[in-house]
Amino acid sequence: MANNLAPIPELYVSYESAQKLKVEAGNLTSHDLTPRQICDLELLMNGGFNPLKGFLSEEDYNGVVDNMRLADGKLWPMPITLDVSEKMAEKIEVGQDIALRDQEGVILATMTVTDKWVPNKDHEAEMVFGANDSAHPAVNYLHNTAGKVYLGGPVTGIQQPVHYDFRSRRDTPNELRAYFRKLGWRKIVAFQTRNPLHRAHQELTFRAAREAQANLLIHPVVGMTKPGDVDHFTRVRCYEAVLDKYPQSTTTMSLLNLAMRMAGPREAVWHGLIRANHGCTHFIVGRDHAGPGKNSAGKDFYGPYDAQELFTKYQSEIGVEMVDFKHMVYVQEKAQYFPANEVPEGDTILDISGTELRRRLREGLDIPEWFSFPEVVTELRRTSPPRSKQGFTVFFTGFSGSGKSTIANALMVKLMEMGGRPVTLLDGDIVRKNLSSELGFSKEHRDLNIRRIGYVASEITKNGGIAICAPIAPYATTRRAVREDIEAFGAFIEVHVATSIEECERRDRKGLYKLAREGKIKEFTGISDPYDMPEHPELRIETETADVDNCAHQVILKLESMGLIKA
Ligand code: PPS
């Protein structure tokens, strides 16, 4: 298969028309695009999603969901839909033009709304992702992030979404086609990735290109990948380091602003179509391509070779040839990589899993040169310093008067004595004075208060500091949400200050329990308002049998055992 590098259709109008349209579109009803919709729109406009001419109509959507085909019969496996809220949908009539704006309000495109409908999301989840299970990131997105109503219709492109990072590494399909034409590349193997490249990947991509007698395009996704992945800034710096390891002028790299769905087999077909649009002739599909991980029953969503099977079935329609990904392992005796099925008998195989790599990074352990390139390891270590250098949050929870603030203060002083990281105390009373002065104690207000504390703590954690929070935080769901926000950046240590309500009332240091009993303070936690006991806190402290110094010391010991501070 050799490529046809003629330009493919884009949805942009000329510069002059765009300027005019932009002024006119200022008067249209606007939709503010979500980050995922911006990724989708970019690929619609630049031809990456050719033959789509806009967000799917209802008829196209039904065909795509049920049979992976557009209404005209063309293969298309992924619903590219413009989801909006019911409130937004009420403002829009079929036949109307709307302006599509980015998050700063810049008009990127207009769309003529030809269709407006309420999709059956359960059915979409079953058909497209294989299960209506929110453990799947795209199903979770479908039910919990996407709007209830879909709008469909053709798009007129005004301008590309703006990117300030790695501009010279981003190419439209036509830019890549022109580049391949210029260099006389007739066969190109694309490698899709959302992970940093290590030696095994370099070996396998190099072999794939050699086998297909083709040039190689490293085509990483920098739009949206799986939650928890290494951020794309770090990955691109890693890719740039690996690029030097290929024989000169055989290989290039370009960044793809795709929002992945982790849809396994369907996603592989979609990825193939996208690469065909980018002028590639071959595409590497591996074991568990674009796999979403485990379902809620702890089983894989897709079989390991489902993606390869589906791709093979549609290969001629996709227009690129599949190169199957070989699992490469390092053979110690030969000091080189081999495909796992070609390892000489009796030789020793060395391999480091993704989980093991993360553990080594977290704990600052050695990552051997046979596994990765030193430049890549240095980049990864810069973004994932060992735990003893990362930020973290200690989150105290407990009744009013349980001793949270006192222990938190003692802990702060001990951590400051040790030095090394800035420490911030977000005490309940202090926060209510400075951040949440307008809030009361209804469930809604308490949640807002805790979410604010969580937001500040997550920023502190992200930037390498220590946040100590000491609110009552009575609701388990809110504590869990805060934990999730913070764990994206560092450790979250929930400390339950387990002083009983009777003891708190007996101490009544602020006289509030008396007032609560007299009904002079309403909704008082533990008296007239609920408190969900933490079920699995990292630490539970009994203050009735230990003094403050000892309580704070228990936290220090916990932090040491988690590798967050060094003894
Ligand atoms: S919450 O639920 O987490 O938002 O509460 P928090 O921000 O930690 O604020 C608790 C402090 O406010 C005082 N206070 C009350 N607490 C509980 N219920 C009611 N109705 C109430 N009204 C005022 C109380 O002094 C708490 O301080 P601490 O430091 O916990 O004793």
Tab-separated table of N, CA, C and O in Angstrom, residues 141-240:
chain	number	residue	atom	x	y	z
A	141	TYR	N	-17.832	9.675	31.416
A	141	TYR	CA	-17.950	11.002	30.794
A	141	TYR	C	-19.346	11.177	30.204
A	141	TYR	O	-19.998	12.200	30.400
A	142	LEU	N	-19.795	10.153	29.516
A	142	LEU	CA	-21.097	10.198	28.849
A	142	LEU	C	-22.217	10.494	29.846
A	142	LEU	O	-23.067	11.350	29.621
A	143	HIS	N	-22.181	9.806	30.975
A	143	HIS	CA	-23.270	9.968	31.948
A	143	HIS	C	-23.074	11.147	32.892
A	143	HIS	O	-24.039	11.747	33.330
A	144	ASN	N	-21.835	11.435	33.250
A	144	ASN	CA	-21.624	12.425	34.314
A	144	ASN	C	-21.050	13.761	33.861
A	144	ASN	O	-21.014	14.699	34.642
A	145	THR	N	-20.542	13.841	32.630
A	145	THR	CA	-20.001	15.127	32.170
A	145	THR	C	-20.767	15.655	30.962
A	145	THR	O	-21.100	16.831	30.907
A	146	ALA	N	-21.046	14.798	29.995
A	146	ALA	CA	-21.686	15.249	28.754
A	146	ALA	C	-23.104	15.753	29.040
A	146	ALA	O	-23.798	15.224	29.914
A	147	GLY	N	-23.535	16.755	28.250
A	147	GLY	CA	-24.891	17.279	28.375
A	147	GLY	C	-25.925	16.258	27.914
A	147	GLY	O	-25.585	15.267	27.259
A	148	LYS	N	-27.186	16.543	28.238
A	148	LYS	CA	-28.258	15.564	27.968
A	148	LYS	C	-28.729	15.571	26.520
A	148	LYS	O	-29.341	14.623	26.055
A	149	VAL	N	-28.488	16.699	25.822
A	149	VAL	CA	-29.035	16.857	24.465
A	149	VAL	C	-27.878	16.936	23.469
A	149	VAL	O	-26.833	17.508	23.771
A	150	TYR	N	-28.072	16.358	22.289
A	150	TYR	CA	-27.061	16.444	21.235
A	150	TYR	C	-27.555	17.378	20.131
A	150	TYR	O	-28.739	17.334	19.768
A	151	LEU	N	-26.617	18.163	19.606
A	151	LEU	CA	-26.900	18.994	18.436
A	151	LEU	C	-26.045	18.466	17.297
A	151	LEU	O	-24.877	18.112	17.511
A	152	GLY	N	-26.608	18.430	16.099
A	152	GLY	CA	-25.819	17.971	14.953
A	152	GLY	C	-25.933	18.959	13.824
A	152	GLY	O	-26.911	19.714	13.739
A	153	GLY	N	-24.906	18.961	12.959
A	153	GLY	CA	-24.978	19.818	11.779
A	153	GLY	C	-23.604	20.146	11.232
A	153	GLY	O	-22.599	19.939	11.920
A	154	PRO	N	-23.570	20.662	9.992
A	154	PRO	CA	-22.276	20.971	9.380
A	154	PRO	C	-21.588	22.165	10.035
A	154	PRO	O	-22.258	23.078	10.530
A	155	VAL	N	-20.266	22.114	10.021
A	155	VAL	CA	-19.452	23.130	10.681
A	155	VAL	C	-18.724	23.954	9.626
A	155	VAL	O	-18.260	23.416	8.624
A	156	THR	N	-18.657	25.255	9.855
A	156	THR	CA	-17.827	26.118	9.009
A	156	THR	C	-16.668	26.607	9.870
A	156	THR	O	-16.893	27.281	10.886
A	157	GLY	N	-15.464	26.268	9.469
A	157	GLY	CA	-14.290	26.562	10.297
A	157	GLY	C	-13.822	27.990	10.119
A	157	GLY	O	-13.647	28.459	8.990
A	158	ILE	N	-13.628	28.683	11.229
A	158	ILE	CA	-13.131	30.064	11.172
A	158	ILE	C	-11.648	30.105	11.521
A	158	ILE	O	-10.837	30.662	10.808
A	159	GLN	N	-11.302	29.494	12.625
A	159	GLN	CA	-9.862	29.434	12.969
A	159	GLN	C	-9.561	28.199	13.813
A	159	GLN	O	-10.446	27.651	14.470
A	160	GLN	N	-8.285	27.797	13.778
A	160	GLN	CA	-7.864	26.633	14.561
A	160	GLN	C	-7.873	26.997	16.042
A	160	GLN	O	-7.574	28.144	16.381
A	161	PRO	N	-8.122	26.027	16.917
A	161	PRO	CA	-7.930	26.308	18.344
A	161	PRO	C	-6.474	26.742	18.571
A	161	PRO	O	-5.575	26.264	17.889
A	162	VAL	N	-6.308	27.655	19.493
A	162	VAL	CA	-4.967	28.195	19.726
A	162	VAL	C	-4.187	27.265	20.651
A	162	VAL	O	-4.712	26.806	21.669
A	163	HIS	N	-2.949	26.965	20.287
A	163	HIS	CA	-2.061	26.198	21.172
A	163	HIS	C	-0.803	27.029	21.400
A	163	HIS	O	-0.219	27.521	20.440
A	164	TYR	N	-0.405	27.138	22.642
A	164	TYR	CA	0.817	27.897	22.918
A	164	TYR	C	2.008	26.974	23.119
A	164	TYR	O	3.125	27.423	23.243
A	165	ASP	N	1.747	25.678	23.227
A	165	ASP	CA	2.840	24.746	23.516
A	165	ASP	C	3.184	23.926	22.273
A	165	ASP	O	2.310	23.541	21.505
A	166	PHE	N	4.452	23.671	22.105
A	166	PHE	CA	4.981	22.793	21.045
A	166	PHE	C	4.352	23.095	19.675
A	166	PHE	O	3.986	22.176	18.949
A	167	ARG	N	4.253	24.368	19.336
A	167	ARG	CA	3.552	24.729	18.081
A	167	ARG	C	4.172	24.087	16.864
A	167	ARG	O	3.460	23.643	15.959
A	168	SER	N	5.510	24.031	16.837
A	168	SER	CA	6.151	23.516	15.616
A	168	SER	C	5.986	22.004	15.491
A	168	SER	O	6.270	21.436	14.452
A	169	ARG	N	5.519	21.371	16.550
A	169	ARG	CA	5.333	19.912	16.522
A	169	ARG	C	3.904	19.516	16.182
A	169	ARG	O	3.567	18.355	16.170
A	170	ARG	N	3.027	20.481	15.996
A	170	ARG	CA	1.621	20.166	15.712
A	170	ARG	C	1.385	20.331	14.214
A	170	ARG	O	1.718	21.367	13.655
A	171	ASP	N	0.822	19.322	13.581
A	171	ASP	CA	0.585	19.385	12.144
A	171	ASP	C	-0.839	18.973	11.830
A	171	ASP	O	-1.359	18.010	12.408
A	172	THR	N	-1.422	19.666	10.863
A	172	THR	CA	-2.725	19.235	10.352
A	172	THR	C	-2.456	18.066	9.406
A	172	THR	O	-1.318	17.859	8.970
A	173	PRO	N	-3.511	17.308	9.041
A	173	PRO	CA	-3.307	16.222	8.080
A	173	PRO	C	-2.637	16.730	6.795
A	173	PRO	O	-1.718	16.095	6.270
A	174	ASN	N	-3.079	17.887	6.306
A	174	ASN	CA	-2.496	18.376	5.048
A	174	ASN	C	-1.047	18.816	5.223
A	174	ASN	O	-0.241	18.672	4.304
A	175	GLU	N	-0.712	19.330	6.391
A	175	GLU	CA	0.691	19.707	6.619
A	175	GLU	C	1.571	18.460	6.626
A	175	GLU	O	2.667	18.456	6.071
A	176	LEU	N	1.061	17.390	7.261
A	176	LEU	CA	1.857	16.147	7.274
A	176	LEU	C	1.960	15.565	5.874
A	176	LEU	O	3.024	15.110	5.454
A	177	ARG	N	0.850	15.590	5.147
A	177	ARG	CA	0.870	15.072	3.778
A	177	ARG	C	1.902	15.826	2.943
A	177	ARG	O	2.657	15.216	2.181
A	178	ALA	N	1.918	17.161	3.102
A	178	ALA	CA	2.868	17.965	2.326
A	178	ALA	C	4.300	17.614	2.730
A	178	ALA	O	5.197	17.524	1.889
A	179	TYR	N	4.501	17.383	4.013
A	179	TYR	CA	5.839	17.042	4.518
A	179	TYR	C	6.304	15.704	3.926
A	179	TYR	O	7.426	15.584	3.438
A	180	PHE	N	5.400	14.713	3.937
A	180	PHE	CA	5.767	13.398	3.385
A	180	PHE	C	6.055	13.519	1.883
A	180	PHE	O	6.994	12.908	1.358
A	181	ARG	N	5.245	14.333	1.223
A	181	ARG	CA	5.436	14.524	-0.225
A	181	ARG	C	6.803	15.123	-0.484
A	181	ARG	O	7.562	14.650	-1.324
A	182	LYS	N	7.122	16.124	0.313
A	182	LYS	CA	8.388	16.839	0.123
A	182	LYS	C	9.579	15.899	0.309
A	182	LYS	O	10.563	15.961	-0.423
A	183	LEU	N	9.461	15.027	1.328
A	183	LEU	CA	10.588	14.129	1.607
A	183	LEU	C	10.544	12.860	0.753
A	183	LEU	O	11.424	12.015	0.862
A	184	GLY	N	9.498	12.726	-0.043
A	184	GLY	CA	9.386	11.533	-0.891
A	184	GLY	C	9.055	10.274	-0.101
A	184	GLY	O	9.380	9.165	-0.520
A	185	TRP	N	8.418	10.438	1.058
A	185	TRP	CA	8.030	9.261	1.848
A	185	TRP	C	6.743	8.688	1.254
A	185	TRP	O	5.710	9.356	1.225
A	186	ARG	N	6.801	7.457	0.792
A	186	ARG	CA	5.631	6.834	0.165
A	186	ARG	C	4.928	5.873	1.121
A	186	ARG	O	3.759	5.581	0.966
A	187	LYS	N	5.701	5.307	2.035
A	187	LYS	CA	5.095	4.408	3.021
A	187	LYS	C	5.445	4.940	4.409
A	187	LYS	O	6.624	5.174	4.690
A	188	ILE	N	4.421	5.071	5.210
A	188	ILE	CA	4.654	5.626	6.552
A	188	ILE	C	3.897	4.778	7.581
A	188	ILE	O	2.695	4.597	7.471
A	189	VAL	N	4.627	4.287	8.577
A	189	VAL	CA	4.005	3.570	9.693
A	189	VAL	C	3.757	4.564	10.812
A	189	VAL	O	4.698	5.235	11.254
A	190	ALA	N	2.507	4.641	11.275
A	190	ALA	CA	2.211	5.539	12.397
A	190	ALA	C	2.211	4.761	13.695
A	190	ALA	O	1.717	3.631	13.753
A	191	PHE	N	2.773	5.385	14.722
A	191	PHE	CA	2.729	4.796	16.059
A	191	PHE	C	1.947	5.728	16.963
A	191	PHE	O	2.313	6.883	17.169
A	192	GLN	N	0.824	5.199	17.467
A	192	GLN	CA	-0.059	5.953	18.365
A	192	GLN	C	0.414	5.700	19.794
A	192	GLN	O	0.672	4.558	20.164
A	193	THR	N	0.527	6.769	20.592
A	193	THR	CA	0.887	6.514	21.987
A	193	THR	C	0.349	7.595	22.914
A	193	THR	O	0.145	8.732	22.506
A	194	ARG	N	0.107	7.177	24.180
A	194	ARG	CA	-0.281	8.135	25.223
A	194	ARG	C	0.652	7.991	26.412
A	194	ARG	O	0.381	8.494	27.489
A	195	ASN	N	1.742	7.239	26.200
A	195	ASN	CA	2.706	6.986	27.278
A	195	ASN	C	4.102	7.436	26.875
A	195	ASN	O	4.386	7.551	25.686
A	196	PRO	N	4.976	7.641	27.838
A	196	PRO	CA	6.361	7.934	27.473
A	196	PRO	C	6.959	6.742	26.721
A	196	PRO	O	6.560	5.602	26.944
A	197	LEU	N	7.903	6.996	25.831
A	197	LEU	CA	8.540	5.900	25.101
A	197	LEU	C	9.791	5.447	25.846
A	197	LEU	O	10.602	6.273	26.256
A	198	HIS	N	9.921	4.142	25.984
A	198	HIS	CA	11.145	3.579	26.565
A	198	HIS	C	11.850	2.762	25.478
A	198	HIS	O	11.403	2.727	24.337
A	199	ARG	N	12.955	2.097	25.869
A	199	ARG	CA	13.743	1.399	24.843
A	199	ARG	C	12.916	0.367	24.074
A	199	ARG	O	13.083	0.203	22.870
A	200	ALA	N	12.031	-0.356	24.781
A	200	ALA	CA	11.239	-1.394	24.109
A	200	ALA	C	10.375	-0.788	23.001
A	200	ALA	O	10.258	-1.366	21.918
A	201	HIS	N	9.810	0.398	23.260
A	201	HIS	CA	8.975	1.043	22.238
A	201	HIS	C	9.831	1.481	21.056
A	201	HIS	O	9.424	1.384	19.907
A	202	GLN	N	11.017	1.991	21.394
A	202	GLN	CA	11.892	2.444	20.318
A	202	GLN	C	12.259	1.268	19.428
A	202	GLN	O	12.223	1.362	18.200
A	203	GLU	N	12.564	0.125	20.067
A	203	GLU	CA	12.908	-1.096	19.314
A	203	GLU	C	11.756	-1.544	18.438
A	203	GLU	O	11.926	-1.882	17.280
A	204	LEU	N	10.564	-1.590	19.036
A	204	LEU	CA	9.440	-2.149	18.277
A	204	LEU	C	9.031	-1.240	17.133
A	204	LEU	O	8.704	-1.712	16.048
A	205	THR	N	9.062	0.070	17.346
A	205	THR	CA	8.669	0.973	16.256
A	205	THR	C	9.707	0.912	15.144
A	205	THR	O	9.365	0.899	13.963
A	206	PHE	N	10.963	0.835	15.536
A	206	PHE	CA	12.036	0.750	14.547
A	206	PHE	C	11.884	-0.526	13.713
A	206	PHE	O	11.955	-0.504	12.486
A	207	ARG	N	11.601	-1.652	14.399
A	207	ARG	CA	11.403	-2.927	13.699
A	207	ARG	C	10.186	-2.878	12.789
A	207	ARG	O	10.207	-3.395	11.675
A	208	ALA	N	9.097	-2.272	13.308
A	208	ALA	CA	7.862	-2.200	12.511
A	208	ALA	C	8.131	-1.451	11.215
A	208	ALA	O	7.702	-1.874	10.138
A	209	ALA	N	8.866	-0.347	11.319
A	209	ALA	CA	9.157	0.445	10.125
A	209	ALA	C	10.040	-0.358	9.172
A	209	ALA	O	9.832	-0.366	7.961
A	210	ARG	N	11.011	-1.073	9.751
A	210	ARG	CA	11.920	-1.846	8.900
A	210	ARG	C	11.153	-2.952	8.170
A	210	ARG	O	11.319	-3.141	6.973
A	211	GLU	N	10.273	-3.652	8.921
A	211	GLU	CA	9.509	-4.744	8.300
A	211	GLU	C	8.610	-4.242	7.179
A	211	GLU	O	8.460	-4.896	6.148
A	212	ALA	N	7.999	-3.096	7.394
A	212	ALA	CA	7.097	-2.565	6.363
A	212	ALA	C	7.867	-1.781	5.305
A	212	ALA	O	7.281	-1.245	4.377
A	213	GLN	N	9.186	-1.717	5.468
A	213	GLN	CA	10.064	-0.901	4.599
A	213	GLN	C	9.474	0.498	4.449
A	213	GLN	O	9.268	0.995	3.333
A	214	ALA	N	9.205	1.054	5.578
A	214	ALA	CA	8.509	2.344	5.584
A	214	ALA	C	9.225	3.326	6.502
A	214	ALA	O	10.087	2.930	7.295
A	215	ASN	N	8.845	4.587	6.393
A	215	ASN	CA	9.294	5.584	7.360
A	215	ASN	C	8.350	5.543	8.552
A	215	ASN	O	7.289	4.938	8.491
A	216	LEU	N	8.799	6.206	9.612
A	216	LEU	CA	8.058	6.091	10.863
A	216	LEU	C	7.536	7.459	11.316
A	216	LEU	O	8.290	8.445	11.292
A	217	LEU	N	6.275	7.481	11.683
A	217	LEU	CA	5.689	8.679	12.290
A	217	LEU	C	5.321	8.355	13.731
A	217	LEU	O	4.441	7.526	13.984
A	218	ILE	N	6.009	8.986	14.677
A	218	ILE	CA	5.589	8.881	16.081
A	218	ILE	C	4.471	9.906	16.223
A	218	ILE	O	4.686	11.105	16.002
A	219	HIS	N	3.276	9.421	16.551
A	219	HIS	CA	2.093	10.291	16.499
A	219	HIS	C	1.355	10.266	17.837
A	219	HIS	O	0.248	9.730	17.953
A	220	PRO	N	1.958	10.872	18.856
A	220	PRO	CA	1.352	10.797	20.190
A	220	PRO	C	0.118	11.673	20.327
A	220	PRO	O	0.026	12.723	19.706
A	221	VAL	N	-0.774	11.233	21.177
A	221	VAL	CA	-1.981	11.990	21.475
A	221	VAL	C	-1.676	12.990	22.591
A	221	VAL	O	-1.180	12.613	23.654
A	222	VAL	N	-1.985	14.254	22.308
A	222	VAL	CA	-1.758	15.284	23.336
A	222	VAL	C	-3.051	16.013	23.689
A	222	VAL	O	-3.026	17.037	24.357
A	223	GLY	N	-4.176	15.509	23.204
A	223	GLY	CA	-5.462	16.143	23.516
A	223	GLY	C	-5.913	15.695	24.888
A	223	GLY	O	-5.507	16.245	25.909
A	224	MET	N	-6.728	14.621	24.896
A	224	MET	CA	-7.140	14.078	26.196
A	224	MET	C	-6.866	12.581	26.170
A	224	MET	O	-7.239	11.898	25.216
A	225	THR	N	-6.229	12.084	27.207
A	225	THR	CA	-5.929	10.653	27.258
A	225	THR	C	-6.617	10.085	28.495
A	225	THR	O	-7.621	10.613	28.948
A	226	LYS	N	-6.086	8.997	29.021
A	226	LYS	CA	-6.742	8.363	30.154
A	226	LYS	C	-6.428	9.156	31.431
A	226	LYS	O	-5.265	9.510	31.646
A	227	PRO	N	-7.448	9.404	32.271
A	227	PRO	CA	-7.146	10.118	33.517
A	227	PRO	C	-6.003	9.424	34.273
A	227	PRO	O	-5.981	8.205	34.356
A	228	GLY	N	-5.059	10.215	34.753
A	228	GLY	CA	-3.947	9.626	35.498
A	228	GLY	C	-2.696	9.418	34.646
A	228	GLY	O	-1.628	9.104	35.171
A	229	ASP	N	-2.807	9.616	33.325
A	229	ASP	CA	-1.621	9.465	32.466
A	229	ASP	C	-0.581	10.553	32.764
A	229	ASP	O	-0.924	11.618	33.285
A	230	VAL	N	0.662	10.289	32.351
A	230	VAL	CA	1.703	11.316	32.457
A	230	VAL	C	1.269	12.494	31.574
A	230	VAL	O	0.819	12.293	30.442
A	231	ASP	N	1.394	13.721	32.081
A	231	ASP	CA	0.924	14.880	31.319
A	231	ASP	C	1.677	15.012	29.994
A	231	ASP	O	2.817	14.560	29.875
A	232	HIS	N	1.039	15.641	29.014
A	232	HIS	CA	1.644	15.632	27.677
A	232	HIS	C	2.897	16.492	27.591
A	232	HIS	O	3.766	16.237	26.768
A	233	PHE	N	3.027	17.488	28.450
A	233	PHE	CA	4.243	18.323	28.405
A	233	PHE	C	5.469	17.448	28.685
A	233	PHE	O	6.461	17.486	27.967
A	234	THR	N	5.360	16.668	29.735
A	234	THR	CA	6.469	15.780	30.092
A	234	THR	C	6.697	14.768	28.975
A	234	THR	O	7.839	14.510	28.579
A	235	ARG	N	5.597	14.197	28.476
A	235	ARG	CA	5.757	13.153	27.459
A	235	ARG	C	6.445	13.696	26.213
A	235	ARG	O	7.327	13.060	25.661
A	236	VAL	N	6.056	14.905	25.788
A	236	VAL	CA	6.646	15.426	24.551
A	236	VAL	C	8.146	15.657	24.757
A	236	VAL	O	8.953	15.352	23.873
A	237	ARG	N	8.535	16.129	25.928
A	237	ARG	CA	9.982	16.298	26.180
A	237	ARG	C	10.668	14.931	26.112
A	237	ARG	O	11.778	14.808	25.602
A	238	CYS	N	9.998	13.891	26.613
A	238	CYS	CA	10.561	12.536	26.537
A	238	CYS	C	10.656	12.082	25.077
A	238	CYS	O	11.668	11.527	24.655
A	239	TYR	N	9.589	12.303	24.305
A	239	TYR	CA	9.601	11.863	22.898
A	239	TYR	C	10.742	12.545	22.147
A	239	TYR	O	11.402	11.934	21.306
A	240	GLU	N	10.937	13.827	22.454
A	240	GLU	CA	11.986	14.549	21.732
A	240	GLU	C	13.342	13.910	21.997
A	240	GLU	O	14.181	13.815	21.099
